[in-house]
Structure formats: structure tokens, C-alpha cells
C-alpha positions as a Python dict, from the first residue, in 0.01 Angstrom:
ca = {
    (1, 'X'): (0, 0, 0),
    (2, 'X'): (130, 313, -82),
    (3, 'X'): (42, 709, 33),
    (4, 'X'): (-174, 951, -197),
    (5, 'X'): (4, 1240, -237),
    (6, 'X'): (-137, 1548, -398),
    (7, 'X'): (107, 1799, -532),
    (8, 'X'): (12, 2161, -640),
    (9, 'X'): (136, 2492, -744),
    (10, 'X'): (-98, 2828, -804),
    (11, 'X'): (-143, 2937, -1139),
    (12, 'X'): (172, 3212, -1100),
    (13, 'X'): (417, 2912, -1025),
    (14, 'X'): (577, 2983, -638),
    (15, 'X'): (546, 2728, -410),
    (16, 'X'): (440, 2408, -423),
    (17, 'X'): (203, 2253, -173),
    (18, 'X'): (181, 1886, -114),
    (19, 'X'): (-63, 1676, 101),
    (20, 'X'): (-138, 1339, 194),
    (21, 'X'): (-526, 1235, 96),
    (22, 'X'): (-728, 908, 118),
    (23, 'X'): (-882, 1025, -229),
    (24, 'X'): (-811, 1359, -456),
    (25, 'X'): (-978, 1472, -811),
    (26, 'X'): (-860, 1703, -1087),
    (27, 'X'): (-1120, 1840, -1287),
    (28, 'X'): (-1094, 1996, -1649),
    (29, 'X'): (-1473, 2119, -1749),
    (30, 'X'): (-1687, 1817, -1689),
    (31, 'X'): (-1340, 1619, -1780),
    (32, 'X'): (-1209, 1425, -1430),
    (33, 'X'): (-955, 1212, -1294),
    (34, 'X'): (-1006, 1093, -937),
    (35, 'X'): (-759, 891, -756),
    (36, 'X'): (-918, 683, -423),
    (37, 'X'): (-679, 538, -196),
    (38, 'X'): (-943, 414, 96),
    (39, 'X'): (-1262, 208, 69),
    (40, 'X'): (-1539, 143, 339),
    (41, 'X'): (-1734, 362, 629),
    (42, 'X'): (-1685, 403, 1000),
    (43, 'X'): (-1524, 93, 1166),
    (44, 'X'): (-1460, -34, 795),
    (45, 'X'): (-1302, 218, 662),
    (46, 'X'): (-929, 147, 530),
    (47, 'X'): (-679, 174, 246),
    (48, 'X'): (-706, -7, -8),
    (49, 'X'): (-435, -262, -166),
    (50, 'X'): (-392, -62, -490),
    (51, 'X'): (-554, 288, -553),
    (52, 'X'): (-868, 318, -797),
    (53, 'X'): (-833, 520, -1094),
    (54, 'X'): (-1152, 679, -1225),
    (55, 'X'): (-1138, 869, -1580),
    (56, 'X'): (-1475, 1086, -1686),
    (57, 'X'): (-1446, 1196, -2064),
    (58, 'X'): (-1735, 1298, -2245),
    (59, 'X'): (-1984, 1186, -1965),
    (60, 'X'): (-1790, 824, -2017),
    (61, 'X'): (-1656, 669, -1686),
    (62, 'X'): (-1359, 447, -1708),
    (63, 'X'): (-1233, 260, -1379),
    (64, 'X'): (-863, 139, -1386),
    (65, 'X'): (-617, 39, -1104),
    (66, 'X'): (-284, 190, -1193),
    (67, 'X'): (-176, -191, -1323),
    (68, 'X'): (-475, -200, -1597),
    (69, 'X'): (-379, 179, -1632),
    (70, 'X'): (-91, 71, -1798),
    (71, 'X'): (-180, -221, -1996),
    (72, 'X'): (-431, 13, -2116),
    (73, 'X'): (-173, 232, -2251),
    (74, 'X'): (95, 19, -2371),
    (75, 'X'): (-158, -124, -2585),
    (76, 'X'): (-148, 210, -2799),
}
């Protein structure tokens, strides 16, 4: 299991910030990528073995783990 780490700089450059999230999303228009590193509620709440990868284009939703991520685009 590995840490989420977000990274991010303002639009003027400067400083970077960085932070350590159970789940982050970067959104471009109705475009997003969303990275989840827990799963579960309350009591059963934990991180998970390998982080989920969701993709939204065009209203399409694509779920990868970073693994099928790959195959994915080696396949191109």
C-alpha cells in the first residue's frame, strides 16, 4: 500500500504545496480524474491494496487500477 500524495502549485508558479489524501480529483470542465486510496465507512473504513483510478471523458466513466492503467496504454 502506498500514500496519496497530492502535489500543487498556483497558477503564477511559487510554491508548491503537497498533502497526503485518502482520495483527490482534478477536474478539467466536466473532464475528471479521481484517484481513491481508501474504501469502506466508520469501523470499515481502510486503504485499499492498490488505488482506484476513475477517468470521466465525455460523460464516459472508465475505472482502472494503476496496473490495468498501464496495460491500457501500452496497448497504444
Amino acid at each position: 500500500m502506498k500514500d496519496l500524495v497530492l502535489k500543487s502549485e498556483g497558477v503564477r508558479g511559487g510554491r508548491i504545496t503537497q498533502f497526503t489524501k485518502g482520495w483527490a480529483s482534478l477536474c478539467y470542465g466536466a473532464d475528471l480524474i479521481e484517484v481513491e486510496n481508501f474504501e469502506g465507512m466508520g469501523d470499515n473504513y481502510k486503504q485499499r491494496e492498490q488505488a482506484r483510478i476513475y477517468i470521466q471523458l465525455n460523460g464516459k466513466r472508465y475505472l482502472f487500477s494503476f496496473k490495468s492503467l498501464q496495460k491500457q496504454l501500452d496497448k497504444k
